XYZ file of C-alpha atoms in Angstrom:
588
model
C 0.000 0.000 0.000
C 1.060 3.634 -0.377
C 3.283 4.558 2.548
C 1.816 7.037 4.991
C 3.472 10.378 5.669
C 3.648 12.555 8.748
C 2.468 15.895 7.327
C 0.740 18.372 9.613
C -2.946 18.834 8.870
C -4.226 22.385 8.795
C -7.775 23.606 9.357
C -8.562 26.300 6.761
C -11.424 28.676 7.425
C -11.377 31.208 4.594
C -11.868 30.700 0.861
C -8.439 32.268 0.284
C -6.764 29.674 2.498
C -8.681 26.841 0.842
C -7.579 27.951 -2.618
C -4.012 28.300 -1.365
C -4.110 24.763 0.027
C -5.334 23.367 -3.301
C -2.482 25.099 -5.102
C -0.006 23.739 -2.570
C -1.217 20.164 -3.007
C -0.605 20.423 -6.728
C 3.052 21.390 -6.269
C 4.223 19.666 -3.094
C 4.276 22.865 -1.027
C 2.572 23.480 2.279
C 0.275 26.350 3.096
C 2.959 27.696 5.428
C 5.726 27.785 2.825
C 7.588 31.081 2.513
C 9.914 32.377 -0.174
C 13.446 31.651 0.972
C 15.218 34.722 2.325
C 18.658 34.611 0.808
C 21.208 36.338 -1.325
C 22.486 34.866 -4.602
C 25.873 35.736 -6.057
C 26.774 34.492 -9.541
C 30.399 33.411 -9.771
C 30.356 32.317 -13.435
C 27.953 31.190 -16.149
C 27.469 27.914 -14.279
C 28.418 28.587 -10.649
C 26.592 30.476 -7.902
C 26.448 30.733 -4.145
C 23.259 31.378 -2.214
C 23.421 32.567 1.388
C 20.576 31.351 3.576
C 19.606 31.572 7.220
C 16.234 30.246 8.344
C 14.527 28.790 11.387
C 12.364 26.580 9.139
C 12.796 22.784 9.074
C 12.908 22.394 5.292
C 14.309 24.157 2.284
C 12.159 23.351 -0.767
C 13.963 23.041 -4.099
C 12.153 23.416 -7.443
C 12.821 20.524 -9.849
C 12.564 20.686 -13.634
C 13.018 17.157 -14.964
C 14.192 18.059 -18.463
C 17.234 19.865 -17.071
C 20.592 18.310 -16.281
C 21.691 17.778 -12.705
C 23.158 20.650 -10.751
C 25.620 19.870 -7.959
C 24.442 21.280 -4.628
C 26.702 21.567 -1.592
C 25.247 22.790 1.712
C 28.028 24.413 3.721
C 27.977 25.324 7.406
C 31.017 27.297 8.465
C 33.718 25.734 6.342
C 32.269 22.215 6.338
C 30.123 20.536 3.684
C 27.190 19.046 5.623
C 25.152 17.853 2.618
C 26.069 17.231 -0.999
C 23.770 15.980 -3.750
C 22.659 16.352 -7.365
C 19.316 17.896 -8.290
C 17.655 18.939 -11.564
C 17.063 22.503 -10.417
C 14.483 24.514 -12.332
C 15.872 26.932 -14.913
C 12.590 27.849 -16.657
C 9.753 26.341 -14.590
C 9.199 23.829 -11.809
C 7.607 20.395 -12.191
C 7.517 19.745 -8.438
C 9.321 20.577 -5.195
C 11.597 18.403 -3.060
C 12.627 19.079 0.557
C 16.119 19.428 1.994
C 15.901 18.564 5.686
C 17.606 21.299 7.717
C 17.353 19.453 11.030
C 20.210 20.578 13.305
C 20.920 23.416 10.835
C 17.962 25.639 11.667
C 18.944 29.188 12.484
C 22.508 28.636 11.270
C 24.027 30.733 8.481
C 24.317 28.399 5.495
C 25.905 28.624 2.096
C 24.476 26.769 -0.906
C 27.280 26.205 -3.395
C 25.582 25.289 -6.708
C 27.242 24.265 -9.950
C 25.079 23.870 -13.053
C 25.900 21.540 -15.946
C 24.930 23.809 -18.837
C 26.256 27.117 -20.106
C 24.871 30.523 -21.055
C 24.378 29.600 -24.709
C 21.999 26.750 -23.808
C 20.406 27.910 -20.566
C 20.459 31.695 -20.575
C 21.851 33.984 -17.896
C 22.369 32.340 -14.522
C 20.846 35.384 -12.800
C 17.546 34.679 -14.564
C 17.226 31.010 -13.573
C 13.808 30.249 -12.089
C 15.277 28.495 -9.067
C 16.178 31.761 -7.308
C 12.552 32.923 -7.264
C 11.092 29.517 -6.442
C 13.184 28.501 -3.424
C 10.933 28.149 -0.375
C 11.323 27.427 3.331
C 8.718 25.649 5.444
C 8.276 23.717 8.665
C 6.315 20.922 6.919
C 6.400 19.206 3.560
C 3.062 18.143 2.120
C 3.512 14.762 0.423
C -0.201 14.118 -0.134
C -0.732 11.846 -3.122
C -1.016 13.749 -6.385
C -0.481 10.811 -8.755
C -3.406 8.968 -10.365
C -1.154 5.980 -11.052
C 0.074 5.593 -7.460
C -0.718 2.004 -6.356
C -3.255 1.309 -3.643
C -1.647 -1.778 -2.077
C 1.932 -1.852 -3.370
C 4.745 -0.143 -1.496
C 5.921 3.133 -3.021
C 8.055 6.007 -1.728
C 6.104 9.025 -0.490
C 8.023 11.103 -3.017
C 11.227 10.748 -5.012
C 12.839 7.881 -6.875
C 13.051 4.244 -5.689
C 14.699 1.168 -7.181
C 16.200 -1.977 -5.566
C 14.839 -3.267 -2.244
C 17.672 -3.369 0.297
C 18.466 -4.630 3.776
C 15.132 -6.341 4.410
C 14.583 -8.114 7.749
C 11.822 -9.100 10.180
C 12.019 -8.497 13.926
C 9.530 -8.169 16.788
C 6.488 -8.353 14.529
C 7.736 -5.712 12.080
C 8.892 -6.114 8.481
C 11.648 -3.649 7.607
C 12.161 -2.604 3.999
C 15.038 -0.379 2.959
C 15.339 0.740 -0.638
C 17.516 2.582 -3.121
C 16.239 6.123 -2.828
C 16.718 9.581 -4.321
C 15.191 12.160 -1.945
C 15.915 15.022 -4.359
C 14.020 14.011 -7.485
C 12.026 11.248 -9.159
C 14.817 10.007 -11.425
C 17.827 7.900 -10.416
C 20.475 9.833 -8.432
C 21.927 10.387 -4.931
C 21.581 6.761 -3.828
C 20.500 6.615 -0.179
C 18.744 3.936 1.857
C 15.130 4.947 2.408
C 13.229 3.024 5.093
C 9.653 1.773 5.460
C 8.071 -0.587 7.992
C 4.994 -2.814 8.025
C 3.248 -5.285 10.313
C 1.399 -7.054 7.501
C 3.493 -6.653 4.315
C 0.652 -4.557 2.865
C 0.403 -1.268 4.745
C 3.724 0.587 4.938
C 4.912 3.533 7.028
C 7.762 5.684 5.728
C 10.461 6.059 8.381
C 12.875 8.452 6.681
C 16.405 8.179 5.319
C 18.306 5.430 7.116
C 21.816 5.447 5.587
C 23.073 8.506 3.705
C 26.065 9.051 1.396
C 29.453 9.832 2.926
C 33.067 10.359 1.889
C 33.285 6.765 0.588
C 30.444 7.307 -1.866
C 26.725 6.996 -2.315
C 24.894 4.037 -0.749
C 24.186 1.226 -3.205
C 22.303 -2.023 -2.562
C 23.002 -4.445 0.264
C 21.428 -6.481 3.049
C 20.748 -6.501 6.790
C 20.790 -9.334 9.334
C 19.630 -9.720 12.929
C 22.735 -10.584 14.962
C 20.970 -12.553 17.697
C 24.176 -13.795 19.362
C 26.220 -10.575 19.225
C 28.845 -12.088 16.941
C 29.833 -8.617 15.694
C 30.073 -7.080 19.136
C 27.444 -4.391 18.541
C 24.993 -5.970 20.977
C 22.692 -8.999 21.057
C 19.919 -8.501 18.515
C 21.661 -5.622 16.793
C 20.842 -5.042 13.137
C 23.964 -5.205 10.979
C 23.764 -3.830 7.460
C 26.280 -4.229 4.655
C 26.038 -2.030 1.579
C 28.129 -0.966 -1.375
C 29.920 2.353 -1.027
C 29.846 3.694 -4.571
C 32.681 6.159 -4.875
C 35.459 6.189 -7.459
C 35.369 2.397 -6.975
C 32.786 0.109 -5.420
C 33.656 -1.199 -1.953
C 31.662 -2.883 0.823
C 30.860 -1.130 4.100
C 29.090 -1.933 7.388
C 26.613 -0.032 9.519
C 24.788 -1.184 12.630
C 21.631 -0.305 14.524
C 20.906 -0.836 18.209
C 17.385 0.632 18.065
C 15.738 -1.977 15.855
C 16.738 -0.544 12.503
C 15.558 3.059 12.990
C 19.010 4.646 12.977
C 22.426 3.334 11.938
C 26.016 4.027 12.922
C 28.679 3.412 10.303
C 31.482 1.042 11.246
C 34.814 2.790 11.813
C 36.706 0.111 9.851
C 34.954 0.770 6.516
C 35.436 -0.324 3.818
C 35.677 -3.965 4.876
C 35.926 -5.659 1.445
C 37.601 -4.150 -1.620
C 38.302 -5.198 -5.191
C 39.771 -3.813 -8.404
C 36.678 -4.874 -10.366
C 34.494 -1.992 -11.663
C 31.223 -3.853 -10.887
C 31.591 -5.146 -7.328
C 28.417 -4.689 -5.345
C 25.144 -5.695 -3.671
C 26.354 -7.854 -0.722
C 23.795 -10.266 0.717
C 24.584 -11.771 4.140
C 23.010 -14.793 5.814
C 23.630 -17.070 8.801
C 24.029 -20.818 8.274
C 23.039 -22.881 11.293
C 24.399 -25.949 9.523
C 27.916 -24.548 9.169
C 27.852 -22.172 12.150
C 29.079 -19.166 10.218
C 27.977 -16.044 8.426
C 28.105 -16.089 4.661
C 28.068 -13.374 2.068
C 27.337 -13.494 -1.642
C 28.013 -10.464 -3.815
C 28.074 -9.600 -7.493
C 31.490 -9.283 -9.110
C 31.206 -8.521 -12.804
C 29.466 -11.533 -14.330
C 29.932 -13.923 -11.455
C 28.967 -14.223 -7.813
C 31.590 -14.372 -5.060
C 31.018 -16.159 -1.752
C 32.714 -15.183 1.534
C 32.495 -16.466 5.126
C 32.913 -14.788 8.508
C 32.629 -15.421 12.231
C 31.947 -11.806 13.197
C 30.513 -9.934 10.172
C 33.636 -7.738 10.090
C 36.441 -9.923 8.743
C 35.514 -11.899 5.643
C 37.300 -14.816 3.973
C 36.892 -15.415 0.246
C 35.549 -18.943 -0.368
C 34.664 -19.347 -4.049
C 32.979 -17.946 -7.147
C 30.073 -19.109 -9.255
C 28.776 -18.156 -12.667
C 31.330 -18.827 -15.371
C 29.373 -20.080 -18.430
C 26.201 -20.679 -16.346
C 22.881 -19.072 -17.225
C 22.363 -15.787 -19.004
C 25.273 -13.362 -19.394
C 23.555 -10.735 -21.543
C 24.238 -8.033 -18.951
C 25.764 -7.254 -15.569
C 24.975 -9.639 -12.705
C 23.512 -7.851 -9.693
C 21.578 -8.209 -6.416
C 22.279 -11.848 -5.466
C 20.690 -13.991 -2.772
C 21.501 -17.519 -1.562
C 19.242 -19.669 0.633
C 18.080 -23.246 1.265
C 14.522 -24.530 0.732
C 12.747 -27.893 0.975
C 11.654 -29.422 -2.320
C 7.937 -30.092 -2.624
C 6.973 -33.488 -4.121
C 10.670 -34.412 -4.231
C 11.605 -37.942 -5.267
C 13.582 -38.171 -2.041
C 11.549 -37.337 1.057
C 12.887 -34.405 3.069
C 15.242 -33.233 0.327
C 16.529 -29.663 0.521
C 18.254 -27.638 -2.149
C 19.936 -24.267 -2.342
C 18.726 -21.431 -4.549
C 20.944 -18.683 -5.932
C 19.076 -15.619 -7.158
C 20.899 -13.614 -9.812
C 19.408 -10.389 -11.127
C 20.687 -9.329 -14.523
C 20.497 -6.125 -16.557
C 20.151 -6.203 -19.517
C 19.516 -9.775 -20.644
C 15.942 -10.428 -19.509
C 13.783 -12.763 -21.610
C 11.904 -9.793 -23.125
C 14.604 -7.150 -22.874
C 16.104 -5.167 -20.054
C 16.026 -6.271 -16.414
C 15.010 -9.659 -14.987
C 15.722 -12.195 -12.233
C 17.275 -15.546 -13.099
C 17.970 -18.279 -10.573
C 19.983 -21.458 -10.143
C 19.290 -24.501 -7.976
C 21.935 -26.781 -6.510
C 23.990 -27.505 -3.415
C 26.184 -25.465 -1.074
C 28.742 -27.157 1.183
C 29.866 -24.130 3.161
C 32.497 -23.270 0.575
C 31.115 -23.641 -2.947
C 27.768 -23.492 -4.696
C 27.350 -26.243 -7.325
C 24.512 -25.865 -9.815
C 22.471 -29.017 -10.590
C 21.485 -28.022 -14.149
C 23.479 -27.726 -17.343
C 25.391 -24.450 -17.844
C 23.265 -23.415 -20.838
C 19.978 -23.673 -18.894
C 18.409 -20.349 -17.835
C 15.517 -20.227 -15.370
C 13.540 -17.028 -14.793
C 11.735 -16.138 -11.580
C 9.166 -13.967 -13.406
C 8.447 -13.677 -17.146
C 7.190 -10.103 -17.136
C 9.129 -6.965 -17.985
C 8.804 -5.466 -14.504
C 10.173 -7.781 -11.830
C 13.779 -7.033 -10.903
C 16.258 -6.932 -8.007
C 14.300 -9.647 -6.185
C 15.804 -10.541 -2.794
C 14.446 -12.046 0.418
C 13.900 -10.932 4.030
C 16.275 -12.057 6.770
C 14.815 -13.672 9.890
C 11.297 -14.147 8.462
C 8.955 -15.996 10.877
C 7.803 -19.631 10.636
C 10.670 -20.616 8.355
C 9.233 -18.566 5.507
C 11.336 -17.234 2.644
C 9.597 -14.004 1.599
C 10.867 -12.008 -1.379
C 10.203 -8.532 -2.750
C 11.184 -7.127 -6.140
C 11.438 -3.735 -7.762
C 8.486 -3.390 -10.152
C 10.095 -1.652 -13.125
C 12.678 -2.089 -15.864
C 15.859 -0.113 -16.496
C 14.830 0.292 -20.147
C 12.235 2.927 -19.175
C 12.198 3.307 -15.388
C 13.136 6.990 -15.556
C 10.453 7.714 -18.174
C 7.273 6.160 -16.751
C 4.442 8.752 -16.576
C 4.655 9.744 -12.900
C 6.572 12.627 -11.329
C 5.846 12.889 -7.584
C 7.434 9.471 -7.220
C 8.740 6.733 -9.480
C 8.529 2.991 -8.949
C 6.829 0.506 -6.646
C 7.583 -2.920 -5.256
C 5.831 -6.014 -6.565
C 3.532 -7.901 -4.187
C 5.388 -10.013 -1.597
C 5.847 -13.663 -2.544
C 6.692 -16.760 -0.528
C 9.329 -18.883 -2.235
C 9.516 -22.662 -2.494
C 10.859 -25.442 -4.710
C 9.072 -28.103 -6.752
C 10.018 -30.798 -9.245
C 8.805 -31.042 -12.828
C 10.037 -33.634 -15.328
C 13.102 -34.393 -13.287
C 14.226 -30.799 -12.777
C 13.849 -28.435 -9.825
C 12.127 -25.064 -10.139
C 11.529 -22.077 -7.875
C 7.913 -21.370 -6.982
C 6.672 -17.944 -5.912
C 3.198 -17.813 -4.411
C 1.440 -14.629 -3.284
C 2.175 -14.162 0.420
C -0.719 -15.143 2.672
C -1.082 -11.567 3.900
C -2.569 -10.625 0.527
C -5.676 -12.666 1.336
C -6.569 -10.093 3.994
C -7.191 -7.570 1.200
C -10.083 -9.559 -0.218
C -13.471 -7.975 0.258
C -16.797 -8.885 -1.306
C -16.991 -10.621 -4.655
C -18.107 -8.530 -7.585
C -18.352 -8.681 -11.365
C -16.801 -5.367 -12.405
C -13.127 -4.639 -12.097
C -11.889 -1.674 -10.076
C -8.624 0.233 -10.185
C -7.268 -1.988 -7.380
C -8.600 -5.513 -6.984
C -7.798 -9.221 -7.295
C -9.131 -11.301 -10.178
C -9.150 -15.080 -9.673
C -9.402 -17.190 -12.841
C -10.021 -20.953 -12.796
C -8.977 -22.624 -16.046
C -10.368 -25.901 -17.356
C -8.461 -25.599 -20.620
C -7.244 -22.862 -22.965
C -8.820 -19.434 -22.501
C -8.314 -15.715 -23.029
C -8.946 -13.120 -20.312
C -9.265 -9.488 -21.410
C -9.225 -6.514 -19.047
C -10.607 -3.378 -20.713
C -12.005 0.100 -20.170
C -14.474 2.379 -21.978
C -11.692 3.889 -24.087
C -10.938 0.540 -25.705
C -7.631 0.084 -23.889
C -7.019 -3.511 -22.932
C -4.644 -6.009 -21.414
C -4.968 -9.595 -22.654
C -3.991 -12.778 -20.785
C -3.892 -15.949 -22.901
C -3.516 -19.470 -21.543
C -2.633 -22.126 -24.123
C -3.157 -25.473 -22.419
C -1.737 -27.485 -25.309
C 1.500 -25.509 -25.535
C 1.590 -24.988 -21.763
C 2.158 -21.236 -21.996
C 0.697 -18.132 -20.400
C 1.117 -14.751 -22.104
C 0.308 -11.135 -21.254
C -0.213 -8.567 -24.026
C 0.060 -4.911 -22.974
C 0.543 -3.417 -26.444
C -2.871 -1.693 -26.209
C -2.966 -1.298 -22.423
C -2.989 2.527 -22.318
C -0.058 4.921 -22.500
C 2.717 2.923 -24.179
C 4.379 5.762 -26.104
C 6.896 6.978 -23.514
C 9.324 4.197 -24.491
C 9.615 1.997 -27.572
C 10.592 -0.846 -25.234
C 7.302 -0.667 -23.299
C 4.624 -2.165 -25.620
C 5.192 -5.921 -25.651
C 3.797 -9.437 -25.266
C 5.480 -11.526 -22.564
C 5.099 -15.311 -22.503
C 5.933 -17.855 -19.796
C 5.996 -21.668 -19.637
C 3.412 -22.992 -17.173
C 5.391 -26.153 -16.315
C 2.317 -28.332 -16.493
C -1.394 -27.681 -16.322
C -2.495 -24.264 -15.091
C -5.377 -24.463 -12.655
C -6.019 -21.224 -10.785
C -4.468 -17.890 -11.702
C -4.465 -14.980 -9.262
C -4.299 -11.624 -11.037
C -3.363 -8.659 -8.854
C -4.575 -5.448 -10.480
C -3.441 -2.101 -9.143
C -3.545 1.369 -10.645
C -0.394 0.901 -12.733
C 0.338 -2.830 -12.677
C -0.967 -6.309 -13.386
C 0.667 -9.343 -11.761
C -0.527 -12.767 -12.911
C 0.624 -15.492 -10.497
C -0.291 -19.168 -10.521
C -1.889 -20.094 -7.190
C 0.685 -22.898 -6.897
C 3.517 -20.533 -7.761
C 4.694 -22.287 -10.931
C 4.429 -19.227 -13.181
C 4.431 -15.448 -12.695
C 4.206 -12.499 -15.085
C 4.540 -8.928 -13.760
C 3.952 -5.925 -16.023
C 3.310 -2.232 -15.546
C 0.340 -0.637 -17.327
C -0.777 2.985 -17.584
C -4.424 3.056 -18.754
C -6.035 6.469 -19.246
C -8.827 5.253 -16.969
C -9.111 2.061 -14.882
C -10.057 -1.264 -16.414
C -13.667 -1.978 -15.432
C -14.611 -4.968 -17.596
C -13.332 -8.531 -17.744
C -14.136 -10.702 -20.767
C -13.570 -14.468 -20.856
C -13.287 -16.602 -23.969
C -12.671 -20.326 -23.686
C -12.911 -22.766 -20.818
C -12.532 -20.651 -17.688
C -14.483 -18.816 -15.042
C -13.506 -15.939 -12.815
C -14.307 -13.978 -9.665
C -13.417 -10.402 -8.756
C -12.506 -9.526 -5.177
C -12.766 -5.863 -4.297
C -10.453 -4.477 -1.644
C -11.686 -4.182 1.910
């Protein structure tokens, strides 16, 4: 669900105040916003300083997405206290983003701003719109202004989001960190944002958890619950490892002693280094069987495995990936875990799963998640399929960076993915925010024709969303289709836009056609038909429809297709052709 925000609610009594509030909601301002009191001095065609002193909590920056990034340094005294890139408005603003001035209120500050353009292309620096549009305020109104914002998928309140990071469960709370840009809705300024949930559906935004530092911006990583104080930060401390993305990519630690709310960075950072240009996304896990911590991280087009007794000193064990699976792009965001095999030929058999996200190289272009099954002996992972075999976790265009939660209850292995594709993620038709997570899925293993496959079933928490059955679709609902044989399911609206699901029982395939689903013009890579093998007969298909997405998932988890859609108005009609029946569940 959309994350909640902590904005102050105002009671307006006059028509003037009401009209002002409406205008503020359209731009991301608050009714109490004031023009920033400052003094700008141009130093060159592309360089300016802006002196500011305010008691307000936030400085609001105007963003114009078509512009190039400007480099902003916030200086207190002679020290840079914040540094980031932002597409500052030169002609007009598209929206506003806040710079949190906590602990800087009332202090004389200097904004040192360097623009990317020059006078020939952007005009005179003194005339840039940003100087007139800067605002200060004690609150930032992040009320939803996007018609495509999902109703029950996690999204950032504002700004850009990509990979899920550092996910763990503790004391009844699911913690989700994510790659985050607080200063615009395109990729930049990688920071760990933080949201929490008690049911995997309703999320509360908790702020920025780990921010960039002298070692670089904060790329993807993982968190673990250190129950036995192996790292020395305290029993039950949360230990996070992330990639510091500076001139080179290195691995760093941070720890939390307040349940994941705030983190302290480890003084010994970086803890793992390499000369490889792509060396990132560490995923840690504890093995009860081998009594050690393990770490798998992406290194070019292979995965490296390390071991440790204390989460600080790591020993290289082995690598996996040479000639295995798809190598059409960079390997990223790995995960490694053990699961029991359902209907295994040998009772009680367990196997290991290695998740490997790749970009590009997906089955229909761009980003996707492949996986390998096999065995891990505490030193090496050995795949049990032929090197040329590629298995995909999801056959849609918009299911990437899938990783699992640490410490999930009841032995569950729960995964979340980023619901977008690097081919067009920066261009999708939203601006207040960009990107959502796919619905949570519980992972398992099953056998089919002598091979082992990963299953992903909708997490049980999604059942709590089901309300009364209906016949008409809504902008956010679940459609359940029971197939007896081949059939076509069409979702459509009054404008003739449609998304078509086709199950071919003879060929054992399921396809999703979004070529006429709505707005498909923002990227030539967006209109497509994606097709998945069903690995046997398809019985019941659960279709999760939200305002900008359709996820078709076999109830047994054998097949999944996740695709974004941007219809000009919601789909309201479902049409069946063939041997199938369906039910629509409205949200409670």
